[in-house]
């Protein structure tokens, strides 16, 4: 049956249906691209500066990473990288909670909350604990922090995770700061509260 032989109302309905279907498909593809774009690369090879020898990362069927390295420093660096791949937003958010810096990304309505969080002194406690840590543990924390920072630096903030991308869509723009050993201690405190 030729398109021209259809009645006008049927042709209009057919064109409207096809147009709506095409629009839905395009929106679905854009949504899928937007959601999947920040996903980390978990297969294949990744060249990373900061390690002394190749590190093997295997993710089991549940996505749990297993790491093998020749040195402790490389192992902790890779652990920081993988941890940031999987939990960049959680790490950044908890760090901001501990440091009382939520209002910088979530707005002025949280200034009082930030002020309160700063009076609790989590950052100062974490700094004192870091100073008291003996070697080689301090070196391991530094290697881990270097791995997290390397991952953060390897991608623009909007591609670190879906939460970052959504915040960017709302107009919030910020650079994720390098991770420090004190941030690791602080993060541990925040997730245990």
PDB file of C-alpha atoms in Angstrom, residues 48 64 68-69 96 115 140 143 159 173:
ATOM      1  CA  UNK A  48      48.993   5.849  34.393  1.00  0.00           C
ATOM      2  CA  UNK A  64      34.867  -6.233  43.060  1.00  0.00           C
ATOM      3  CA  UNK A  68      48.328  -7.314  42.183  1.00  0.00           C
ATOM      4  CA  UNK A  69      51.442  -5.144  42.271  1.00  0.00           C
ATOM      5  CA  UNK A  96      33.384  18.247  51.944  1.00  0.00           C
ATOM      6  CA  UNK A 115      30.081  26.500  60.130  1.00  0.00           C
ATOM      7  CA  UNK A 140      51.134   4.053  51.978  1.00  0.00           C
ATOM      8  CA  UNK A 143      50.648   6.527  47.607  1.00  0.00           C
ATOM      9  CA  UNK A 159      33.003  12.874  33.879  1.00  0.00           C
ATOM     10  CA  UNK A 173      31.117  24.198  38.341  1.00  0.00           C
TER      11      UNK A 173
END
